[in-house]
Short mmCIF file of C-alpha atoms in Angstrom, two decimals:
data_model
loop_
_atom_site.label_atom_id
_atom_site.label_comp_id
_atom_site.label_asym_id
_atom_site.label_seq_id
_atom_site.Cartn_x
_atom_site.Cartn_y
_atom_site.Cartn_z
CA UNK A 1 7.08 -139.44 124.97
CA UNK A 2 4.61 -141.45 126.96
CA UNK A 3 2.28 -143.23 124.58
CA UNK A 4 -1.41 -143.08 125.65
CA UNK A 5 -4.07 -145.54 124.43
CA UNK A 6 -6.68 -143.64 122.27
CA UNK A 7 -9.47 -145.24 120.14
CA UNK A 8 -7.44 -144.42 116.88
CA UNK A 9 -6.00 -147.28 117.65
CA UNK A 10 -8.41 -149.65 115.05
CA UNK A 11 -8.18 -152.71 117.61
CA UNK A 12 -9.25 -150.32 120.48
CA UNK A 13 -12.28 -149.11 118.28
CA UNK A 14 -13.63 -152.26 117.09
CA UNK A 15 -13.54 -153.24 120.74
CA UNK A 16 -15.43 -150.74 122.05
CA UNK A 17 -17.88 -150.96 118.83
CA UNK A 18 -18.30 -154.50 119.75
CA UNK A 19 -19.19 -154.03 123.31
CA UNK A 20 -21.25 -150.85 123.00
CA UNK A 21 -22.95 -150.66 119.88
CA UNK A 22 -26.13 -152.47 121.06
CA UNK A 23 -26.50 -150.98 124.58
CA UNK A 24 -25.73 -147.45 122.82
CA UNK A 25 -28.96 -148.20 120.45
CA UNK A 26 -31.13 -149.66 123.66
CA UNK A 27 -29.92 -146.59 125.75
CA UNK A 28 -31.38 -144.57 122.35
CA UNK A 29 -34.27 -146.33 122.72
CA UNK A 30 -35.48 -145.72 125.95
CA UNK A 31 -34.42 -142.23 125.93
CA UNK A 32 -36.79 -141.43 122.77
CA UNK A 33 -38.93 -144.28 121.96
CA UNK A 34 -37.99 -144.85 118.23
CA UNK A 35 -35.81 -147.99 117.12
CA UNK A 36 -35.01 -146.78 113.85
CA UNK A 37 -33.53 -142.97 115.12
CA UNK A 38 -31.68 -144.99 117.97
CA UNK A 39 -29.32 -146.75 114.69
CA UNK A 40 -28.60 -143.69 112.88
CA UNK A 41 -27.76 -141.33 116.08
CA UNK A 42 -25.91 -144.35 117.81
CA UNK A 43 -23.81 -144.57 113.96
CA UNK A 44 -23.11 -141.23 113.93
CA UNK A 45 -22.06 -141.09 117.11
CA UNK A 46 -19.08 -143.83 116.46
CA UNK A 47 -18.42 -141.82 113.03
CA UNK A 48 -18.00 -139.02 115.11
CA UNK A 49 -15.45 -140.71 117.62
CA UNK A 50 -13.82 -141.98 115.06
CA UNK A 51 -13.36 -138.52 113.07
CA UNK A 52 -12.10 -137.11 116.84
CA UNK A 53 -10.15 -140.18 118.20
CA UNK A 54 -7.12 -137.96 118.75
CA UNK A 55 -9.03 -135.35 121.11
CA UNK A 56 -10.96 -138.18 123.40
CA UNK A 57 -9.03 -139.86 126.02
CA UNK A 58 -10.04 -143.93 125.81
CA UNK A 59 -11.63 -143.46 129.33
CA UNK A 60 -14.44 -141.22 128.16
CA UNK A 61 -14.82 -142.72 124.95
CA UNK A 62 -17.92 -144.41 126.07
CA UNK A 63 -19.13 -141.58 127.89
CA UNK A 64 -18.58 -139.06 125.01
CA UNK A 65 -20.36 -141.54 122.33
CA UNK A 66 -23.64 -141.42 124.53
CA UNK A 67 -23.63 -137.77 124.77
CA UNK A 68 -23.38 -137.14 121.11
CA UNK A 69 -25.66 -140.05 120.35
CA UNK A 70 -28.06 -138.42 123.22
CA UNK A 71 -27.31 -134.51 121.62
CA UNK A 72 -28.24 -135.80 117.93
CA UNK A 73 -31.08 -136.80 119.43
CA UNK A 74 -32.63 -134.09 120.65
CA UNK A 75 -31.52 -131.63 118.12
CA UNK A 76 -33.70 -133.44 115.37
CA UNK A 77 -36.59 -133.79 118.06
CA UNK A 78 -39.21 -131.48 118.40
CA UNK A 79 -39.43 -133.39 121.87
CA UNK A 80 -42.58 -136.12 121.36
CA UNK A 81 -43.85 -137.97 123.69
CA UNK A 82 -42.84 -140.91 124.47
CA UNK A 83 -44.38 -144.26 123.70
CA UNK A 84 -42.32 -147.54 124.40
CA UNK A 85 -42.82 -150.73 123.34
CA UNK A 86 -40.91 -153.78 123.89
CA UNK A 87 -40.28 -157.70 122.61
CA UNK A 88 -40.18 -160.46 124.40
CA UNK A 89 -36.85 -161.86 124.06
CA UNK A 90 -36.42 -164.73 121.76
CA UNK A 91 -34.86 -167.51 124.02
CA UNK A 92 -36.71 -166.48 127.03
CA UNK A 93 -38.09 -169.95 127.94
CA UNK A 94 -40.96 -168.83 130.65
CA UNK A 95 -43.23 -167.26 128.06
CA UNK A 96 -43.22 -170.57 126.25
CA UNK A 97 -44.12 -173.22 129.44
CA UNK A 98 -47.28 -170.87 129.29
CA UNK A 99 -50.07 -171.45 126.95
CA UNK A 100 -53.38 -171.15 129.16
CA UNK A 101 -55.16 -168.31 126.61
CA UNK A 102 -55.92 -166.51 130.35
CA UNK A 103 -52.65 -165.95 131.61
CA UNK A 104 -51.54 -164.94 128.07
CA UNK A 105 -54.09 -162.34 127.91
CA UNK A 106 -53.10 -161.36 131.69
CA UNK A 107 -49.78 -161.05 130.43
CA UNK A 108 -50.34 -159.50 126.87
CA UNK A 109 -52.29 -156.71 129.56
CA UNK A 110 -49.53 -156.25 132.27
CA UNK A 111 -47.11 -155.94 129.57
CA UNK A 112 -49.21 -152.72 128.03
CA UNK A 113 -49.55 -151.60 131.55
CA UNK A 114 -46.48 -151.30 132.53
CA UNK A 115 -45.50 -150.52 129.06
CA UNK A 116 -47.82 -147.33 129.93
CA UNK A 117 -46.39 -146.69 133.25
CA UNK A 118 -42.63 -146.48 131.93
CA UNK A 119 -43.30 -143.65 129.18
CA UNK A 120 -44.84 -141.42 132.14
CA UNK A 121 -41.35 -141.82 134.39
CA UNK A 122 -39.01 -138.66 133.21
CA UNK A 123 -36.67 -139.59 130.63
CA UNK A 124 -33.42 -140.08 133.34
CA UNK A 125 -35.31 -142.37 135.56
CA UNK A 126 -36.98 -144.55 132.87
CA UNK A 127 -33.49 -144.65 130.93
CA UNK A 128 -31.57 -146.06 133.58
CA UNK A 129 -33.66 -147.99 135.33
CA UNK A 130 -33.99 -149.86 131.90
CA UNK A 131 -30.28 -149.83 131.45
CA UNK A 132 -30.37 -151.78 134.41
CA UNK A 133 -32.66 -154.39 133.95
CA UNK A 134 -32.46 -154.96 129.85
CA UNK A 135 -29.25 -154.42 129.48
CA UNK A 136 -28.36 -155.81 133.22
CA UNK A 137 -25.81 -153.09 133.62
CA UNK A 138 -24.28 -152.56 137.07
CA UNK A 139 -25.04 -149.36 139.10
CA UNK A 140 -20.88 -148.75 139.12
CA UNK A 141 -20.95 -149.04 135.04
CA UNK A 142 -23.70 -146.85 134.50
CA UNK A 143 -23.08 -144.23 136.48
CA UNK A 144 -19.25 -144.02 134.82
CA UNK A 145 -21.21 -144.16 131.09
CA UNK A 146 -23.42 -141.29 131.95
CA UNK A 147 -20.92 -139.36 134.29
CA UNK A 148 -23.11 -139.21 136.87
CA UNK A 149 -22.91 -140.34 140.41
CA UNK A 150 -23.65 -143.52 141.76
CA UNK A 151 -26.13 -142.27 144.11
CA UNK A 152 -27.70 -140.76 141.28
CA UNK A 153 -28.18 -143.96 139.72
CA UNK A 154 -29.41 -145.76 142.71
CA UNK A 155 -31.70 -142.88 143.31
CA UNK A 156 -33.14 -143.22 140.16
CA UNK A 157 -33.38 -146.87 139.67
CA UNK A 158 -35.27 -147.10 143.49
CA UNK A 159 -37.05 -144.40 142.04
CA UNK A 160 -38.73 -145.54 139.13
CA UNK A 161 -39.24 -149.01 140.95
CA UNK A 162 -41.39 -147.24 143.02
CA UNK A 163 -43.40 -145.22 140.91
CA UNK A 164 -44.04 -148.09 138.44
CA UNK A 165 -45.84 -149.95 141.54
CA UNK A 166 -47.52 -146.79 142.24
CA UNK A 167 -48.53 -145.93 138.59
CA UNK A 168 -49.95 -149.66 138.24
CA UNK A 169 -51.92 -149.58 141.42
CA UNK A 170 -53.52 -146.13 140.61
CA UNK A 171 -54.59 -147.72 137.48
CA UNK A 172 -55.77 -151.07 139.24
CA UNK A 173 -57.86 -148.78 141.92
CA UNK A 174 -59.35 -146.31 139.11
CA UNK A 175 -60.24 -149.68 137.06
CA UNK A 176 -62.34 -150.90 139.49
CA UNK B 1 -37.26 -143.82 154.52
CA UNK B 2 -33.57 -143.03 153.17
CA UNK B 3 -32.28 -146.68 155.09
CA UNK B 4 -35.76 -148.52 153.47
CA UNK B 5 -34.27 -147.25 149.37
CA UNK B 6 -30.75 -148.17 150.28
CA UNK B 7 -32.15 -151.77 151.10
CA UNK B 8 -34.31 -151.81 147.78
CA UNK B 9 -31.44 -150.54 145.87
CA UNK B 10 -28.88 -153.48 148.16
CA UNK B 11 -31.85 -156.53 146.76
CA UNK B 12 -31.65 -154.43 143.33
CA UNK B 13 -28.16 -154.99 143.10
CA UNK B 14 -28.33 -158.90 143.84
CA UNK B 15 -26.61 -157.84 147.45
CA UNK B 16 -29.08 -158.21 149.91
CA UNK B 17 -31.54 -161.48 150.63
CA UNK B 18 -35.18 -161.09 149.93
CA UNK B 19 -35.79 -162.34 153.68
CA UNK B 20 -33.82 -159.00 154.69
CA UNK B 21 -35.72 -157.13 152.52
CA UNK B 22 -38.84 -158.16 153.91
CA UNK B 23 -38.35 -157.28 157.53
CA UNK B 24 -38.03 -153.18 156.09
CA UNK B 25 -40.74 -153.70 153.33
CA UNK B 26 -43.77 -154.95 153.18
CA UNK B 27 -44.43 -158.61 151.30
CA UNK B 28 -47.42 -156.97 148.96
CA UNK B 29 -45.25 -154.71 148.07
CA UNK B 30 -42.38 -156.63 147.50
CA UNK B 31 -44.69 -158.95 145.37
CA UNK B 32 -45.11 -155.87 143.34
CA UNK B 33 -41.75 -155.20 142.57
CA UNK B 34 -40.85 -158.80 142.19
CA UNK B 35 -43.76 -158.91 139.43
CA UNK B 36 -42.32 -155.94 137.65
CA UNK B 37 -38.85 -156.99 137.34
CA UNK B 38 -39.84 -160.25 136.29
CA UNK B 39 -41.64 -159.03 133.72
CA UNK B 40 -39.12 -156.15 132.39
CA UNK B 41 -36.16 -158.25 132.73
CA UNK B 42 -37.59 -160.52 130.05
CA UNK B 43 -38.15 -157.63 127.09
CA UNK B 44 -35.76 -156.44 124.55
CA UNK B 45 -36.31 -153.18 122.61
CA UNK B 46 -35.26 -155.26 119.31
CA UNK B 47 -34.80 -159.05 118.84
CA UNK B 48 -33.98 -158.76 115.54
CA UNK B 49 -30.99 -156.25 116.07
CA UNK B 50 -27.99 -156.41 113.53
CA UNK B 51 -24.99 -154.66 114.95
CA UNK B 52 -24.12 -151.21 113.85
CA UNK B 53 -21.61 -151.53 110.06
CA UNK B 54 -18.31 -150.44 111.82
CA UNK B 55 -16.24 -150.99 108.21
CA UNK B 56 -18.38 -147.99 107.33
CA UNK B 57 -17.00 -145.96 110.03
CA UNK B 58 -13.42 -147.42 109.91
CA UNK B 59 -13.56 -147.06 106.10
CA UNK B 60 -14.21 -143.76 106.21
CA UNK B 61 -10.77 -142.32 107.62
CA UNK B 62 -7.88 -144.26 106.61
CA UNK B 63 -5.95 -141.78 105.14
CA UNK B 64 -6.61 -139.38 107.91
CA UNK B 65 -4.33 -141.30 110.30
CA UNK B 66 -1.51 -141.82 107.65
CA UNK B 67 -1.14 -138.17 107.08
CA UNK B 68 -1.00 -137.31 111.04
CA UNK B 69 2.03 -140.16 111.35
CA UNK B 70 3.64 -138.98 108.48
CA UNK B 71 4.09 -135.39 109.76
CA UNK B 72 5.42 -136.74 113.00
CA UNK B 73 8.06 -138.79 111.72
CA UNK B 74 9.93 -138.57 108.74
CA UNK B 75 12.66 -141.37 109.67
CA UNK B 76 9.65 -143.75 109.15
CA UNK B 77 8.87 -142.67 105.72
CA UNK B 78 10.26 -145.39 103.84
CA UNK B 79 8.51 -147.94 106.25
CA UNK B 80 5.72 -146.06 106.11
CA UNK B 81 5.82 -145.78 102.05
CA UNK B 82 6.52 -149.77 102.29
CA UNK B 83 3.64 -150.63 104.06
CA UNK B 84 1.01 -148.15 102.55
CA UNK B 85 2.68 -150.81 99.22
CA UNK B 86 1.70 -154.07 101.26
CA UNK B 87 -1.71 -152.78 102.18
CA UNK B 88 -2.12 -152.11 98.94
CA UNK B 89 -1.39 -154.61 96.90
CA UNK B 90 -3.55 -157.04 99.85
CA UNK B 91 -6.20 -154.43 99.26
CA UNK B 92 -6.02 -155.43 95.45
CA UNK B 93 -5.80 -158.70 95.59
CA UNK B 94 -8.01 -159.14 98.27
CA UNK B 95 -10.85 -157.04 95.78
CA UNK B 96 -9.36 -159.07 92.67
CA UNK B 97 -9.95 -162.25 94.70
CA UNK B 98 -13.51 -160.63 96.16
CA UNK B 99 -14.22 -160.08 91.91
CA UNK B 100 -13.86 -164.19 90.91
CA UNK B 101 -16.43 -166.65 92.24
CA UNK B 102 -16.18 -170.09 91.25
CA UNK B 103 -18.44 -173.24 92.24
CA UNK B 104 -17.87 -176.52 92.08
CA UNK B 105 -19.51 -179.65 92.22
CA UNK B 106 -18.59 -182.82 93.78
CA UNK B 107 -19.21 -186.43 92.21
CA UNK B 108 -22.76 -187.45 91.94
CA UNK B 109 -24.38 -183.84 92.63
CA UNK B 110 -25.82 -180.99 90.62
CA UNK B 111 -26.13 -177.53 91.75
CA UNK B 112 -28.23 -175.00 90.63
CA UNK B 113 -26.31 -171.40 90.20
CA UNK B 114 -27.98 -167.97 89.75
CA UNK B 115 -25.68 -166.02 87.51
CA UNK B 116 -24.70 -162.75 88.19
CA UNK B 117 -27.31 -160.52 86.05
CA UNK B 118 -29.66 -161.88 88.65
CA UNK B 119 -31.82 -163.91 86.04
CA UNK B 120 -29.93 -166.08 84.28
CA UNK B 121 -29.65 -169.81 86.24
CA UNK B 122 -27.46 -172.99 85.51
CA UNK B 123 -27.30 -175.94 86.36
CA UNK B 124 -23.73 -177.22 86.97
CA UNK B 125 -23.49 -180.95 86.57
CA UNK B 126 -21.69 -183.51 89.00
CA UNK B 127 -17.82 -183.07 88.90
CA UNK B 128 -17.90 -179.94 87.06
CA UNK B 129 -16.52 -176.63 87.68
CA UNK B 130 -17.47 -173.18 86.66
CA UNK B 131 -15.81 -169.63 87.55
CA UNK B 132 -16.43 -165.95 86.37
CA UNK B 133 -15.12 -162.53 86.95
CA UNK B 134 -17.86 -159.73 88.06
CA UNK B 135 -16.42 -157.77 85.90
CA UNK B 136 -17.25 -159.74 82.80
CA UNK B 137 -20.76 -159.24 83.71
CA UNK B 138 -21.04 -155.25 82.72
CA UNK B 139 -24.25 -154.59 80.35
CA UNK B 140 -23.22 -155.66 77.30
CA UNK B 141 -21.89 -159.28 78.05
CA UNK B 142 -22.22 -162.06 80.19
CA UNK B 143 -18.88 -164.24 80.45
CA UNK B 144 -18.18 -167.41 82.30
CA UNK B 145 -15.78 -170.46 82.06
CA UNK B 146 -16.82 -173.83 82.41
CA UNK B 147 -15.21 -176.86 83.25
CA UNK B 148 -17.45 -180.07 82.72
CA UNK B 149 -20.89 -180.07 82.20
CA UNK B 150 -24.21 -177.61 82.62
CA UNK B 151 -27.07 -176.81 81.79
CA UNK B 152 -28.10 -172.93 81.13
CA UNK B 153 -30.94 -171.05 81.31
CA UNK B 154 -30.12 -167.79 80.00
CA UNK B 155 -32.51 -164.48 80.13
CA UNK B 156 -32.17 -161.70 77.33
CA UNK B 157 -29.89 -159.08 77.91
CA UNK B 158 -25.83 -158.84 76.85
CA UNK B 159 -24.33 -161.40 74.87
CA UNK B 160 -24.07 -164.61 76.83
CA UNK B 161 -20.31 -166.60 76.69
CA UNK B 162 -19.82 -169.75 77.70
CA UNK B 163 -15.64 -170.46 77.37
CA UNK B 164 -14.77 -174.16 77.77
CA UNK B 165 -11.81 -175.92 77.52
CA UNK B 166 -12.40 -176.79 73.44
CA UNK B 167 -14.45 -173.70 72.22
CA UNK B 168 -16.83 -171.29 73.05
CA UNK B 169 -20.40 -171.03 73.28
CA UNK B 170 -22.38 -167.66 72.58
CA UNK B 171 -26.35 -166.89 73.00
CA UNK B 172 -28.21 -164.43 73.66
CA UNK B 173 -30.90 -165.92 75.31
CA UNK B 174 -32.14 -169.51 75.53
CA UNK B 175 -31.77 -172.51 76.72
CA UNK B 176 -28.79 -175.09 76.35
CA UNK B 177 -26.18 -177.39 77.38
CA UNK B 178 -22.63 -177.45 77.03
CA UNK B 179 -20.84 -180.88 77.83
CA UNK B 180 -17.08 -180.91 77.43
CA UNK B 181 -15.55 -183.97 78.95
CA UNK B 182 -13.38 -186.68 78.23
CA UNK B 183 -12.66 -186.44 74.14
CA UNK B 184 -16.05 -185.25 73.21
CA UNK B 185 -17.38 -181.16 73.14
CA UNK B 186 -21.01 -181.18 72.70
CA UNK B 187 -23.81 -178.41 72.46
CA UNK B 188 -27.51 -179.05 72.98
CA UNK B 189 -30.13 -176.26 72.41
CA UNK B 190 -33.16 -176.76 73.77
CA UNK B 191 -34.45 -172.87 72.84
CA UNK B 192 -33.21 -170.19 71.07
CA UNK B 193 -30.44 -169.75 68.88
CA UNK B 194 -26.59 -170.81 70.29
CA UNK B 195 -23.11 -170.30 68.53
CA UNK B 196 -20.81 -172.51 69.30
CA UNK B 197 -16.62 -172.11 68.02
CA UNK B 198 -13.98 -174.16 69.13
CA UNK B 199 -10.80 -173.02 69.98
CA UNK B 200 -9.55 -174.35 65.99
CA UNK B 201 -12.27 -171.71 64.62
CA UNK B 202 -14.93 -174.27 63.80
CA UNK B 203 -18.50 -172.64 64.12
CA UNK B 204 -21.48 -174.18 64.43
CA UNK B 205 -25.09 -172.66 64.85
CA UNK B 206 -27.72 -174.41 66.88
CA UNK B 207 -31.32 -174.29 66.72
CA UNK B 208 -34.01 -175.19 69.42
CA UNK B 209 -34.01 -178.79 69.09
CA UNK B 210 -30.37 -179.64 67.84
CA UNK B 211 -26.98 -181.06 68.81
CA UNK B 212 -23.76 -180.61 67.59
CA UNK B 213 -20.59 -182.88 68.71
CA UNK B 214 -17.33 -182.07 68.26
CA UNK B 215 -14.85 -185.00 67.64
CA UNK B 216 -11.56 -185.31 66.80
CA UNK B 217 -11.07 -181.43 65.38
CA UNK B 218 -14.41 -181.15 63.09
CA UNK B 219 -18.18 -181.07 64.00
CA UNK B 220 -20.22 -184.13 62.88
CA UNK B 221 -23.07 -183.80 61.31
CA UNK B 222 -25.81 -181.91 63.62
CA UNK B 223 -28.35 -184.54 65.10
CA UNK B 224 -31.47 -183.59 66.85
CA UNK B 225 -32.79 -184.11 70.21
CA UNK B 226 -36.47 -184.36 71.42
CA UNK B 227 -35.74 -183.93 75.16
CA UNK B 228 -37.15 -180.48 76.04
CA UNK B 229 -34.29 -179.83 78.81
CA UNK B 230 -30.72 -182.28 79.59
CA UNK B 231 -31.82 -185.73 80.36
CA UNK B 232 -29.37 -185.41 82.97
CA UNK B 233 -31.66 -182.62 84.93
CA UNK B 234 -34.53 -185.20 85.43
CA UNK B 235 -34.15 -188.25 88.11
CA UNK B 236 -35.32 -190.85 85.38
CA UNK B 237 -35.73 -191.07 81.68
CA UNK B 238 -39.39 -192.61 80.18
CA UNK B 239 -39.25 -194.89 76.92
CA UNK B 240 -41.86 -196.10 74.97
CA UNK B 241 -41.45 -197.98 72.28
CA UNK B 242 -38.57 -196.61 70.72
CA UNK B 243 -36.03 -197.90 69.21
CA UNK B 244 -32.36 -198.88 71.35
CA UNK B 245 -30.16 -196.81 69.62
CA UNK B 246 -31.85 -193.86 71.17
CA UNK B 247 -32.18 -195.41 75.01
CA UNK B 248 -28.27 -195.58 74.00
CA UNK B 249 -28.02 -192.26 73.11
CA UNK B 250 -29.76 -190.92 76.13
CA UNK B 251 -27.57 -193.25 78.68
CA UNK B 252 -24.41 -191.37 76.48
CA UNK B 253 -25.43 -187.94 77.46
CA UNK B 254 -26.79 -189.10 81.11
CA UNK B 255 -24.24 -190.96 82.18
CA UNK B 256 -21.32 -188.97 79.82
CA UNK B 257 -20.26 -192.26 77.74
CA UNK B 258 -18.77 -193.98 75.25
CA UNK B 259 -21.22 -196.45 73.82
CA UNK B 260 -18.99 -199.09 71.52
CA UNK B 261 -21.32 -201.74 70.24
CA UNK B 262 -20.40 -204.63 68.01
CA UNK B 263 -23.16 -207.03 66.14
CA UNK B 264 -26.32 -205.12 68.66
CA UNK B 265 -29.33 -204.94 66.47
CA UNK B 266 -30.11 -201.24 67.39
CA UNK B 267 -33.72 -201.27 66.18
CA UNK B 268 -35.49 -203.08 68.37
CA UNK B 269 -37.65 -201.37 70.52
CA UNK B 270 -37.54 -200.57 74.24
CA UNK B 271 -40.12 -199.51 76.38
CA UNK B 272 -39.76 -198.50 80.36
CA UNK B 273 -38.22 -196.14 82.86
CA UNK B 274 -34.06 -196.25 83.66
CA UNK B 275 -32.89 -193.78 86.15
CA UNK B 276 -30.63 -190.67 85.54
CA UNK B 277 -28.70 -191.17 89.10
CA UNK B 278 -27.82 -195.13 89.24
CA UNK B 279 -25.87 -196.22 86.24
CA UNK B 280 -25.51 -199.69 87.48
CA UNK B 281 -29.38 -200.14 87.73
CA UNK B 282 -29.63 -198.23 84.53
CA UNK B 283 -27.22 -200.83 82.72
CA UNK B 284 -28.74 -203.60 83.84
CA UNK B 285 -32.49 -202.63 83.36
CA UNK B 286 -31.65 -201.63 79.54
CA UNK B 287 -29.09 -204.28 79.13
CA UNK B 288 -30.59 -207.72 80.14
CA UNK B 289 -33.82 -207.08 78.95
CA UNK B 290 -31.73 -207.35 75.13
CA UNK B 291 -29.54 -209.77 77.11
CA UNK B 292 -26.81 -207.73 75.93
CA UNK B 293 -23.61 -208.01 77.58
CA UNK B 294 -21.67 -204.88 78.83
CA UNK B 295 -18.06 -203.84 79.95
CA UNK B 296 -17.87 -200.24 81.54
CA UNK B 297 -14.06 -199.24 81.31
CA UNK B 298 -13.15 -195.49 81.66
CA UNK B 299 -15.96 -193.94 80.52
CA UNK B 300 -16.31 -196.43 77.35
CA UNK B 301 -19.13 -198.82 77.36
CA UNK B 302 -18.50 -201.94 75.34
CA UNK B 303 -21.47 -203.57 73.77
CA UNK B 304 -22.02 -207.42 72.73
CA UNK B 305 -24.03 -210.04 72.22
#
């Protein structure tokens, strides 16, 4: 009997918790906008691989725990709009050379902007495009996480790209 | 159009110079992106994020697994049966081990404790050693060994027991000291009410203000102390104008001696300030002021003209 590799195996599981536990919670994130939601759905989606290690082969693990995290998700939300909001990261060294009160504000403003401009993209395109830059996963890895193709992905990260510029622009023109 | 998003998706990717880009694209617009990407690549949903508990999840389904193996092979019961035994008895030692916590502190330093009923706080003195067992900390009483010296500061609730090596110590709440090195056991309460037994029976009750000493197998006579907390808690001790005999007494209890003197008029009075941290300075400031001379030797101090 040929022995396949499952995530029963404890080793294999703490593994993949390890490498997917805090892109699992960002993907959450970006997909409904609440940081708190993203932990318990992103839990309960390990609890649930866990319970069902036998039935999912170790290849779709990661794919299975971000369409039950993604299916919790929706099934408690009476679907909301949208609002992201995001941290600068803690050792990110540019925002500190910085300290003319101007270019802060600037900043502080582009930030909300663009802030703005990525709860209007649709849910897919905003989600991966961020899964791309935050979480600076490759087009390949992505589209094998989400089962989707990889044109799909580079469709939709081009995509949003595109329609950020736009959406700032508008809002430039319409400002002044 | 379709070859201009394959290039934007190629410089997306890290695979395709900007200068390539910029013969499909316009620069604006390439400024635009570039501004963007700068921008987003520097957030983070959560800075503060704690990864997910996965002992909850593993936790959770143990015995799932062993019943599935156990079905399957029934050759590997006894191994199986074995090392269900090993896990175990790790699991129970490991929570037996998880259920003691002991501190200890080296030569020269105190360290403040909180107890476990959250309130309670003691001081352990330098070179001193003190252990409990959570479970001896259930409602009704508080119970923890001590070897050395410390100072405690104990909040009302259960009964409060201090085991040392010579006898125990029981409050309910106050304030006290319990010193039991070299030959000497000794009990200082400083508030409250204290009981203190040694391990031949002998019982003593304290109140605020005393001291009992236990030497050689009885308690002498109870003495009293002025000091509102253990000299040895403060950095320096003050004097003025009291007699030697009790600068003596504090340097017993600061420094843990011996004091042996032999034709020292102990009524002549001392005024000044002798650190609790530097018995050499402390000796000599006290000492050849009187122009006494001393001899330190194991914890004895020897005394003469």
């Amino acid at each position: 009997m040929s022995k396949e590799l499952t995530v029963c195996e404890e080793r294999i599981f703490r593994e993949l918790h390890a490498e997917v536990n805090l892109k699992l919670c960002n993907f959450l994130y970006y997909k409904f906008g609440d940081l708190e939601k993203s932990r318990d759905f992103a839990q309960e989606a390990f609890l649930r691989l866990w319970d069902n290690c036998q039935k999912v082969l170790l290849t779709k693990a990661k794919s299975y725990l971000y369409t039950v995290a993604s299916r919790l998700f929706l099934d408690d939300l009476a679907h909301q709009k949208v609002k992201l909001k995001f941290q600068y990261r803690s050792n990110n060294k540019e925002a500190n050379y910085e300290s003319n009160p101007e270019f802060l504000y600037r900043q502080k403003e582009f930030k909300e902007r663009l802030e703005n401009a990525l709860s209007t993209l649709n849910e897919n395109q905003r989600t991966i495009f961020l899964m791309s830059r935050i979480d600076k996963m490759k087009n390949k890895e992505i589209a094998a996480t989400l089962e989707i193709s990889i044109k799909t992905v580079e469709k939709h990260v081009a995509n949003s790209l595109k329609l950020l510029k736009n959406n700032l622009d508008e809002l430039k023109n319409t400002k002044i | 159009m379709q070859d201009k998003d394959e290039k934007i998706n190629q410089w997306l990717e890290g695979n395709l110079p900007e200068e390539e880009l910029l013969k499909l694209v316009p620069e604006e617009e390439v400024i635009a992106y570039k501004q963007i990407l700068n921008e987003v690549d520097q957030w983070i949903p959560d800075n503060d994020f704690k990864p997910l508990d996965i002992e909850e999840i593993i936790g959770s389904k143990k015995t799932i697994t062993k019943k599935i193996s156990w079905k399957n092979n029934h050759r590997n019961l006894f191994a199986i049966a074995a090392s269900v035994l090993i896990l175990l008895t790790a699991a129970l030692w490991i929570y037996n081990s998880q259920k003691f916590t002991t501190f200890e502190t080296p030569i020269g330093q105190n360290k403040e404790i909180l107890l476990p009923d959250g309130q309670s706080k003691m001081i352990l003195a330098s070179g001193s050693t003190v252990s409990w067992n959570k479970d001896d900390w259930s409602g009704s009483k508080r119970v923890l060994s001590l070897q050395g010296k410390g100072f405690f500061s104990v909040e009302r609730g259960g009964k409060f027991i201090v085991n040392s090596k010579k006898g125990n110590v029981e409050v309910l709440g106050t304030q006290f000291e319990v010193s039991d090195i070299t030959n000497e056991f000794r009990v200082s309460c400083y508030e409250g009410k204290v009981m203190a037994i040694t391990n031949n029976d002998q019982q003593l009750i304290l109140n605020a203000g005393e001291e009992g000493r236990f030497i050689k197998d009885k308690w002498s006579e109870k003495s009293s102390t002025t000091n509102k907390t253990a000299p040895w808690l403060s950095t320096q001790s003050t004097f003025s104008n009291v007699p030697l005999l009790e600068v003596l007494n504090t340097l017993e209890k600061v420094y843990d001696l011996n004091i042996l003197s032999e034709g020292i008029e102990v009524n002549r009075k001392f005024s000044g300030v002798i650190p609790n941290d530097n018995q050499e300075v402390a000796f000599s400031l006290v000492f050849d002021v009187f122009d006494i001379n001393y001899k330190l030797d194991n914890q004895k101090l020897y005394l003469s003209k």
